[in-house]
XYZ file of C-alpha atoms in Angstrom:
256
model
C -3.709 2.531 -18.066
C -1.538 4.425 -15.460
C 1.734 2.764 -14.505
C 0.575 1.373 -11.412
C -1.985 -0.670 -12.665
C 0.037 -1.588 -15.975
C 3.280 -3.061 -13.545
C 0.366 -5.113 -11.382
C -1.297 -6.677 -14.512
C 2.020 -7.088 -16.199
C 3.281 -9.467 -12.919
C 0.078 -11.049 -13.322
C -0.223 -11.851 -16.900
C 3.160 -13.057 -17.025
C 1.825 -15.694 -13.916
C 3.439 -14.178 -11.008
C 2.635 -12.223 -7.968
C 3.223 -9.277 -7.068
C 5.409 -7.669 -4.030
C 4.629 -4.746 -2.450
C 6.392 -3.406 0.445
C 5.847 -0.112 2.696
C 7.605 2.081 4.722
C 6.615 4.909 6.962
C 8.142 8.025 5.022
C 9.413 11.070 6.799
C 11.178 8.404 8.969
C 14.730 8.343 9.503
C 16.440 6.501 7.411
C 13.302 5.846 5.069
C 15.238 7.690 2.509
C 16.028 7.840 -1.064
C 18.438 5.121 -1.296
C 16.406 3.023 0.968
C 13.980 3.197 -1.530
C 16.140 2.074 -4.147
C 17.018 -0.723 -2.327
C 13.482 -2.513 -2.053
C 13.310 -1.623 -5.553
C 16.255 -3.770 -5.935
C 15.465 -6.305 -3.915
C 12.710 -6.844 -5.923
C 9.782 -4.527 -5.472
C 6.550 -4.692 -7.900
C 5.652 -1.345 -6.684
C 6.410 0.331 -3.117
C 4.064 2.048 -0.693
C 4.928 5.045 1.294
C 3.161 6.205 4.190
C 2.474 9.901 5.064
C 3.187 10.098 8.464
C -0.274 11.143 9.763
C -1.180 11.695 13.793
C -4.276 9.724 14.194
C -3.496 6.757 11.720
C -6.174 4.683 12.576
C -5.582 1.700 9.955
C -2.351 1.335 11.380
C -0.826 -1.383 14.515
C 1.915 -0.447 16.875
C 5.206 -0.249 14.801
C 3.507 1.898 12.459
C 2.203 4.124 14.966
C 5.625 4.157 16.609
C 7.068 5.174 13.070
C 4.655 7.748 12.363
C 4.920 9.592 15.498
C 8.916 9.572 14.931
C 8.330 10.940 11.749
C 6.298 13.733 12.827
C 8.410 14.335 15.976
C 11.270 14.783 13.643
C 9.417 17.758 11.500
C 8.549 15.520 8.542
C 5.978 16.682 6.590
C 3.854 15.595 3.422
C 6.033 17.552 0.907
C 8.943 15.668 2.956
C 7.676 12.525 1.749
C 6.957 13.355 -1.381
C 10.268 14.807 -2.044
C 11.607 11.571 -1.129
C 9.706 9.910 -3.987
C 10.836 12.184 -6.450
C 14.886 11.810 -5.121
C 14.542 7.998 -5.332
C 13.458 8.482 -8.903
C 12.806 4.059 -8.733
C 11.515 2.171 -12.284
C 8.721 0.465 -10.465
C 6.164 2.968 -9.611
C 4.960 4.051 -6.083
C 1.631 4.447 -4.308
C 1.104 6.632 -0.981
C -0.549 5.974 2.062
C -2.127 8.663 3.549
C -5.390 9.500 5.550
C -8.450 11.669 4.352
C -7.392 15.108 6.735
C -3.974 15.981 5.468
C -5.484 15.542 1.723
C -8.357 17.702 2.508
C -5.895 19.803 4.496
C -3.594 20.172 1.464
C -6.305 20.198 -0.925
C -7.237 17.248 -3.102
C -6.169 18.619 -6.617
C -3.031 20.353 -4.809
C -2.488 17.024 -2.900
C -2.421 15.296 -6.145
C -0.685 17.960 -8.424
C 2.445 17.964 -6.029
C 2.074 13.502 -6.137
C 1.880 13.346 -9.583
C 5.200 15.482 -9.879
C 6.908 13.749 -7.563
C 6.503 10.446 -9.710
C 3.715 9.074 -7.807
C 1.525 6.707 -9.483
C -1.289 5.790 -7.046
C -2.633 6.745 -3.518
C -4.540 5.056 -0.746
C -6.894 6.589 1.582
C -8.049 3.571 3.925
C -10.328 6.108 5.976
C -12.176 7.376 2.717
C -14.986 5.452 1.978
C -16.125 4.106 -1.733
C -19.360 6.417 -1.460
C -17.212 9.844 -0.789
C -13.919 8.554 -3.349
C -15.901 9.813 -6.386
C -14.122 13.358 -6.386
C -10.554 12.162 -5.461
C -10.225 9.279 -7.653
C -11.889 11.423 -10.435
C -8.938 14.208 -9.858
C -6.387 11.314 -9.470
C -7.866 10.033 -12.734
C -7.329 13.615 -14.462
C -3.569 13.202 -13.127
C -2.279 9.565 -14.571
C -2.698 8.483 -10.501
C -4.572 5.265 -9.556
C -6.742 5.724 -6.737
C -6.702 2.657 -4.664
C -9.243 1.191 -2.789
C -9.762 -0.848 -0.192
C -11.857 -4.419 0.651
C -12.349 -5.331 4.512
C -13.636 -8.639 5.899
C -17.212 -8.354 6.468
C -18.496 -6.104 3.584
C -21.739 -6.831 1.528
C -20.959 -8.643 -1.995
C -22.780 -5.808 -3.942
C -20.375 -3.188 -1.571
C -17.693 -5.486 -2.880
C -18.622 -5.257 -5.928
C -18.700 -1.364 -5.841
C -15.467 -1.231 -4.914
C -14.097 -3.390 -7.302
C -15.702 -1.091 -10.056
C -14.429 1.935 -8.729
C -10.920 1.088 -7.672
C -7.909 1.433 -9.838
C -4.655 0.204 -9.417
C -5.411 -2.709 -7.554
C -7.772 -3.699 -5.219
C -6.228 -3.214 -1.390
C -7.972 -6.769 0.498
C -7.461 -6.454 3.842
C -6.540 -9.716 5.433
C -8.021 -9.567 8.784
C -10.078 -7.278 10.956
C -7.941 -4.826 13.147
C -5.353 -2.930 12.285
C -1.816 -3.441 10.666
C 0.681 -5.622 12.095
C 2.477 -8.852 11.899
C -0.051 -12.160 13.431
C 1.151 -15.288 13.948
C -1.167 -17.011 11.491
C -4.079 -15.806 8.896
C -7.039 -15.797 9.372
C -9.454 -17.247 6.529
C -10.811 -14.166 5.944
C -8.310 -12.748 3.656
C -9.379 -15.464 0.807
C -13.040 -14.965 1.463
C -12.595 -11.239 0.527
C -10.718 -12.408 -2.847
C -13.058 -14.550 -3.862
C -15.786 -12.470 -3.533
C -14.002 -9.762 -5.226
C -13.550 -12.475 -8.336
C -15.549 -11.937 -11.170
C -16.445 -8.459 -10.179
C -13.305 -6.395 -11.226
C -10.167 -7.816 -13.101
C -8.261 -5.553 -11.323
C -5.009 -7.399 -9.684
C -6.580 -8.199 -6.041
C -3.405 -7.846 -3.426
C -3.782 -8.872 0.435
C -2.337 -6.725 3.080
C -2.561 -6.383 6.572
C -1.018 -9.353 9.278
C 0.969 -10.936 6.366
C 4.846 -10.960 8.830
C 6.257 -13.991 7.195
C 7.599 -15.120 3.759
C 5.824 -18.317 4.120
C 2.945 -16.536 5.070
C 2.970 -14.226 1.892
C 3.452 -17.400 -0.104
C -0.198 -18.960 1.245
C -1.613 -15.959 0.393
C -0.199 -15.826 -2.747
C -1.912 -19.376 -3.827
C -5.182 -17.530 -3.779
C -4.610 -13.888 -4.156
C -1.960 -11.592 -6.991
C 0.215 -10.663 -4.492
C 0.802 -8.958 -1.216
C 1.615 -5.858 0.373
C 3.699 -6.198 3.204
C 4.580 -3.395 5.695
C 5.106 -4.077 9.977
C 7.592 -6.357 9.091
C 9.710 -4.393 7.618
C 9.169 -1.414 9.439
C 9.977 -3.082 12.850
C 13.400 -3.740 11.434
C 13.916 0.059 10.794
C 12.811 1.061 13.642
C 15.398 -1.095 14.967
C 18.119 0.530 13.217
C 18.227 -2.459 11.573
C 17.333 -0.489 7.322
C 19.930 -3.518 6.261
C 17.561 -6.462 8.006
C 14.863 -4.767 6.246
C 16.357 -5.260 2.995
C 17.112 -8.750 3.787
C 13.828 -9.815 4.573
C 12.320 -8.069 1.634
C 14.433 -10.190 -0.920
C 13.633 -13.127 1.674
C 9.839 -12.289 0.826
C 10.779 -11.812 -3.137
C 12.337 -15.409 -3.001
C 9.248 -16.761 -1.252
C 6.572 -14.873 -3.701
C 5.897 -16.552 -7.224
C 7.508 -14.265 -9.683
């Protein structure tokens, strides 16, 4: 079991959730010590985005972030240099889109992760039917190619996914794109129940989650969440200190 997976399951088993926070690498001050600081505050597991110029998953604040990070000259092998500085004890997954993998090549793309101490990736535009080859080279690598779960897929494509994924299972809480809402939508438990009994794979909600509170509803039905607009909207502030505030704020709030 990569170390991805094995932190998820080892939150869950001991009757916890799990916390997962991202930030928009290549950004300034997304850096090495910032890093270190969610892990501190009490990170299962980060996320990283690659800054990517059509992120189409992605709300506003993200957007805003990733086009700062290109602007800026960061690149993939930025990023990933990043992750290998910050060197953190819980492991981190990156967030990228399919073109700069296929532009980078996948096993390339994944040799250069795995030595930079990444331990799973996530590919919202890449669709279950076409993640055969990538997850089987992320397999190959100790990497955990995550998956993702939208509102409004078929129970056997649910199932599919479920099978395939590793890691976790990414269940997106709400149709659109990232980005803080004022209150969830229902749909965010309808995709983890469905996903029950299919996979035993730790099932984490992301997507319109802004709130402690609201990470702690979603954590009655689901093994944690991933949290990311929120915090980036406090960086892109030039608030990195708010950030960390908010993401012990979201630790207090989350079962551990």
């Amino acid at each position: 079991m990569a170390r991805l997976e094995a932190a998820l399951r080892a939150r869950r088993d001991a009757g916890g959730r799990a916390f997962v926070p991202y930030v928009t690498g290549g950004y300034p001050g997304v850096d090495a010590g910032l890093l270190r600081r969610l892990e501190a505050a009490g990170a299962d597991a980060i996320e990283v985005g690659i800054p990517f110029s059509d992120p189409v998953m992605d709300g506003g604040v993200i957007q805003e972030a990733s086009a700062a990070a290109l602007q800026s000259g960061a690149r993939l092998t930025d990023v990933l240099a990043t992750i290998q500085e910050a060197a953190t004890q819980v492991p981190v997954a990156v967030m990228t889109y399919v073109n700069p993998v296929y532009r980078h090549g996948i096993g390339s793309f994944l040799d250069d992760a795995a030595a930079s101490g990444v331990a799973g990736v996530i590919v919202p535009d890449l669709p279950v039917d076409e993640s055969a080859e990538l997850a089987a080279a992320a397999a190959e690598r100790g990497v955990d190619a995550v998956l993702l779960a939208a509102p409004g897929t078929t129970t056997e494509r649910l199932a599919e996914i479920g099978r395939r994924s590793r890691g976790f299972v990414y269940c997106v809480a709400t149709y659109g794109v990232t980005g803080a809402r004022e209150r969830l939508d229902d749909t965010a438990k309808g995709v983890v129940e469905a996903l029950r009994g299919t996979t035993d794979l730790p099932l984490l909600v992301g997507v319109g989650i802004g709130t402690p509170s609201q990470a702690a509803e979603v954590c009655a039905f689901a093994d944690g969440v991933v949290i990311g607009s929120a915090f980036m909207a406090r960086i892109v502030a030039s608030d990195p200190d708010g950030a960390v505030d908010l993401a012990r704020s979201f630790r207090v709030a989350i079962p551990a």
